[in-house]
């Protein structure tokens, strides 16, 4: 079974109030850059490039789609989408489809900037 099949299976079986929203965010992230790959890591869908983790869903959050951007502190985000003051990572919290659609371009920009920084 491919990693994409494993992520599909995970999402199909997931009992989450924002399951469709998670699927929409997944589509945005994985389609933002053809160099990205996905798999299940830390018990959730995760995105990576050259074995370097980019972002991981946190399905424990039930009131919003929660994504951890590993090394997100290195990214430039004037929109305020990337939140937090951790030394390395930043968080994204999207509450509904409207927020997801409104932030699609910002998510794509963040992904592509991350790829440029980490494509070695």
PDB file of N, CA and C in Angstrom, residues 1-42:
ATOM      1  N   UNK A   1       0.848  -1.178   0.000  1.00  0.00           N
ATOM      2  CA  UNK A   1       0.000   0.000   0.000  1.00  0.00           C
ATOM      3  C   UNK A   1       0.898   1.248   0.000  1.00  0.00           C
ATOM      4  N   UNK A   2       0.601   2.187  -0.883  1.00  0.00           N
ATOM      5  CA  UNK A   2       1.404   3.406  -0.972  1.00  0.00           C
ATOM      6  C   UNK A   2       1.109   4.328   0.217  1.00  0.00           C
ATOM      7  N   UNK A   3       2.002   5.291   0.427  1.00  0.00           N
ATOM      8  CA  UNK A   3       1.775   6.256   1.502  1.00  0.00           C
ATOM      9  C   UNK A   3       0.491   7.041   1.289  1.00  0.00           C
ATOM     10  N   UNK A   4       0.217   7.412   0.043  1.00  0.00           N
ATOM     11  CA  UNK A   4      -1.019   8.138  -0.251  1.00  0.00           C
ATOM     12  C   UNK A   4      -2.234   7.284   0.073  1.00  0.00           C
ATOM     13  N   UNK A   5      -2.164   5.993  -0.258  1.00  0.00           N
ATOM     14  CA  UNK A   5      -3.255   5.084   0.088  1.00  0.00           C
ATOM     15  C   UNK A   5      -3.435   5.000   1.601  1.00  0.00           C
ATOM     16  N   UNK A   6      -2.329   5.002   2.329  1.00  0.00           N
ATOM     17  CA  UNK A   6      -2.407   4.949   3.797  1.00  0.00           C
ATOM     18  C   UNK A   6      -3.054   6.212   4.357  1.00  0.00           C
ATOM     19  N   UNK A   7      -2.718   7.362   3.769  1.00  0.00           N
ATOM     20  CA  UNK A   7      -3.341   8.610   4.220  1.00  0.00           C
ATOM     21  C   UNK A   7      -4.825   8.600   3.871  1.00  0.00           C
ATOM     22  N   UNK A   8      -5.170   8.138   2.673  1.00  0.00           N
ATOM     23  CA  UNK A   8      -6.590   8.019   2.297  1.00  0.00           C
ATOM     24  C   UNK A   8      -7.334   7.126   3.280  1.00  0.00           C
ATOM     25  N   UNK A   9      -6.763   5.985   3.597  1.00  0.00           N
ATOM     26  CA  UNK A   9      -7.388   5.051   4.530  1.00  0.00           C
ATOM     27  C   UNK A   9      -7.555   5.693   5.911  1.00  0.00           C
ATOM     28  N   UNK A  10      -6.517   6.372   6.372  1.00  0.00           N
ATOM     29  CA  UNK A  10      -6.573   7.057   7.664  1.00  0.00           C
ATOM     30  C   UNK A  10      -7.739   8.046   7.692  1.00  0.00           C
ATOM     31  N   UNK A  11      -7.813   8.887   6.659  1.00  0.00           N
ATOM     32  CA  UNK A  11      -8.863   9.898   6.624  1.00  0.00           C
ATOM     33  C   UNK A  11     -10.249   9.285   6.461  1.00  0.00           C
ATOM     34  N   UNK A  12     -10.357   8.216   5.701  1.00  0.00           N
ATOM     35  CA  UNK A  12     -11.645   7.545   5.546  1.00  0.00           C
ATOM     36  C   UNK A  12     -12.155   7.009   6.880  1.00  0.00           C
ATOM     37  N   UNK A  13     -11.256   6.519   7.707  1.00  0.00           N
ATOM     38  CA  UNK A  13     -11.636   5.930   8.994  1.00  0.00           C
ATOM     39  C   UNK A  13     -11.732   6.963  10.119  1.00  0.00           C
ATOM     40  N   UNK A  14     -11.220   8.153   9.890  1.00  0.00           N
ATOM     41  CA  UNK A  14     -11.153   9.172  10.934  1.00  0.00           C
ATOM     42  C   UNK A  14     -12.544   9.644  11.355  1.00  0.00           C
ATOM     43  N   UNK A  15     -12.777   9.666  12.650  1.00  0.00           N
ATOM     44  CA  UNK A  15     -13.998  10.206  13.222  1.00  0.00           C
ATOM     45  C   UNK A  15     -13.643  11.593  13.767  1.00  0.00           C
ATOM     46  N   UNK A  16     -13.951  12.620  12.996  1.00  0.00           N
ATOM     47  CA  UNK A  16     -13.569  13.985  13.360  1.00  0.00           C
ATOM     48  C   UNK A  16     -14.640  14.939  12.843  1.00  0.00           C
ATOM     49  N   UNK A  17     -15.050  15.923  13.646  1.00  0.00           N
ATOM     50  CA  UNK A  17     -16.099  16.839  13.196  1.00  0.00           C
ATOM     51  C   UNK A  17     -15.697  17.700  11.995  1.00  0.00           C
ATOM     52  N   UNK A  18     -14.400  17.853  11.737  1.00  0.00           N
ATOM     53  CA  UNK A  18     -13.918  18.665  10.621  1.00  0.00           C
ATOM     54  C   UNK A  18     -13.161  17.809   9.598  1.00  0.00           C
ATOM     55  N   UNK A  19     -13.640  16.598   9.418  1.00  0.00           N
ATOM     56  CA  UNK A  19     -12.990  15.655   8.498  1.00  0.00           C
ATOM     57  C   UNK A  19     -12.916  16.206   7.076  1.00  0.00           C
ATOM     58  N   UNK A  20     -14.005  16.764   6.573  1.00  0.00           N
ATOM     59  CA  UNK A  20     -14.005  17.298   5.207  1.00  0.00           C
ATOM     60  C   UNK A  20     -13.062  18.490   5.086  1.00  0.00           C
ATOM     61  N   UNK A  21     -12.993  19.287   6.132  1.00  0.00           N
ATOM     62  CA  UNK A  21     -12.067  20.416   6.151  1.00  0.00           C
ATOM     63  C   UNK A  21     -10.616  19.929   6.151  1.00  0.00           C
ATOM     64  N   UNK A  22     -10.341  18.873   6.909  1.00  0.00           N
ATOM     65  CA  UNK A  22      -8.991  18.298   6.905  1.00  0.00           C
ATOM     66  C   UNK A  22      -8.622  17.799   5.513  1.00  0.00           C
ATOM     67  N   UNK A  23      -9.567  17.154   4.851  1.00  0.00           N
ATOM     68  CA  UNK A  23      -9.311  16.675   3.488  1.00  0.00           C
ATOM     69  C   UNK A  23      -9.022  17.834   2.548  1.00  0.00           C
ATOM     70  N   UNK A  24      -9.745  18.933   2.713  1.00  0.00           N
ATOM     71  CA  UNK A  24      -9.528  20.105   1.860  1.00  0.00           C
ATOM     72  C   UNK A  24      -8.139  20.701   2.091  1.00  0.00           C
ATOM     73  N   UNK A  25      -7.727  20.785   3.344  1.00  0.00           N
ATOM     74  CA  UNK A  25      -6.390  21.306   3.650  1.00  0.00           C
ATOM     75  C   UNK A  25      -5.324  20.360   3.107  1.00  0.00           C
ATOM     76  N   UNK A  26      -5.547  19.087   3.272  1.00  0.00           N
ATOM     77  CA  UNK A  26      -4.604  18.102   2.719  1.00  0.00           C
ATOM     78  C   UNK A  26      -4.432  18.315   1.222  1.00  0.00           C
ATOM     79  N   UNK A  27      -5.529  18.475   0.511  1.00  0.00           N
ATOM     80  CA  UNK A  27      -5.453  18.684  -0.937  1.00  0.00           C
ATOM     81  C   UNK A  27      -4.642  19.935  -1.272  1.00  0.00           C
ATOM     82  N   UNK A  28      -4.868  20.999  -0.524  1.00  0.00           N
ATOM     83  CA  UNK A  28      -4.110  22.234  -0.767  1.00  0.00           C
ATOM     84  C   UNK A  28      -2.627  21.995  -0.546  1.00  0.00           C
ATOM     85  N   UNK A  29      -2.272  21.390   0.572  1.00  0.00           N
ATOM     86  CA  UNK A  29      -0.862  21.189   0.909  1.00  0.00           C
ATOM     87  C   UNK A  29      -0.159  20.288  -0.096  1.00  0.00           C
ATOM     88  N   UNK A  30      -0.740  19.131  -0.380  1.00  0.00           N
ATOM     89  CA  UNK A  30      -0.052  18.157  -1.234  1.00  0.00           C
ATOM     90  C   UNK A  30       0.005  18.628  -2.684  1.00  0.00           C
ATOM     91  N   UNK A  31      -0.963  19.441  -3.096  1.00  0.00           N
ATOM     92  CA  UNK A  31      -0.970  19.934  -4.471  1.00  0.00           C
ATOM     93  C   UNK A  31      -0.209  21.239  -4.649  1.00  0.00           C
ATOM     94  N   UNK A  32       0.267  21.828  -3.565  1.00  0.00           N
ATOM     95  CA  UNK A  32       0.991  23.100  -3.652  1.00  0.00           C
ATOM     96  C   UNK A  32       2.351  22.937  -4.311  1.00  0.00           C
ATOM     97  N   UNK A  33       2.948  21.755  -4.154  1.00  0.00           N
ATOM     98  CA  UNK A  33       4.279  21.539  -4.726  1.00  0.00           C
ATOM     99  C   UNK A  33       4.454  20.052  -5.013  1.00  0.00           C
ATOM    100  N   UNK A  34       4.822  19.747  -6.246  1.00  0.00           N
ATOM    101  CA  UNK A  34       4.944  18.337  -6.658  1.00  0.00           C
ATOM    102  C   UNK A  34       6.080  17.600  -5.962  1.00  0.00           C
ATOM    103  N   UNK A  35       6.976  18.307  -5.305  1.00  0.00           N
ATOM    104  CA  UNK A  35       8.088  17.658  -4.616  1.00  0.00           C
ATOM    105  C   UNK A  35       7.677  17.076  -3.262  1.00  0.00           C
ATOM    106  N   UNK A  36       6.550  17.524  -2.727  1.00  0.00           N
ATOM    107  CA  UNK A  36       6.099  17.036  -1.428  1.00  0.00           C
ATOM    108  C   UNK A  36       5.572  15.616  -1.519  1.00  0.00           C
ATOM    109  N   UNK A  37       5.730  14.908  -0.425  1.00  0.00           N
ATOM    110  CA  UNK A  37       5.149  13.577  -0.279  1.00  0.00           C
ATOM    111  C   UNK A  37       4.394  13.565   1.051  1.00  0.00           C
ATOM    112  N   UNK A  38       3.587  12.542   1.230  1.00  0.00           N
ATOM    113  CA  UNK A  38       2.818  12.431   2.465  1.00  0.00           C
ATOM    114  C   UNK A  38       2.908  11.013   3.000  1.00  0.00           C
ATOM    115  N   UNK A  39       2.689  10.903   4.275  1.00  0.00           N
ATOM    116  CA  UNK A  39       2.638   9.600   4.938  1.00  0.00           C
ATOM    117  C   UNK A  39       1.953   9.792   6.287  1.00  0.00           C
ATOM    118  N   UNK A  40       1.840   8.711   7.021  1.00  0.00           N
ATOM    119  CA  UNK A  40       1.324   8.779   8.378  1.00  0.00           C
ATOM    120  C   UNK A  40       2.530   8.746   9.314  1.00  0.00           C
ATOM    121  N   UNK A  41       2.643   9.792  10.120  1.00  0.00           N
ATOM    122  CA  UNK A  41       3.730   9.871  11.094  1.00  0.00           C
ATOM    123  C   UNK A  41       3.171  10.545  12.337  1.00  0.00           C
ATOM    124  N   UNK A  42       3.595  10.110  13.497  1.00  0.00           N
ATOM    125  CA  UNK A  42       3.076  10.628  14.759  1.00  0.00           C
ATOM    126  C   UNK A  42       1.565  10.416  14.849  1.00  0.00           C
TER     127      UNK A  42
END
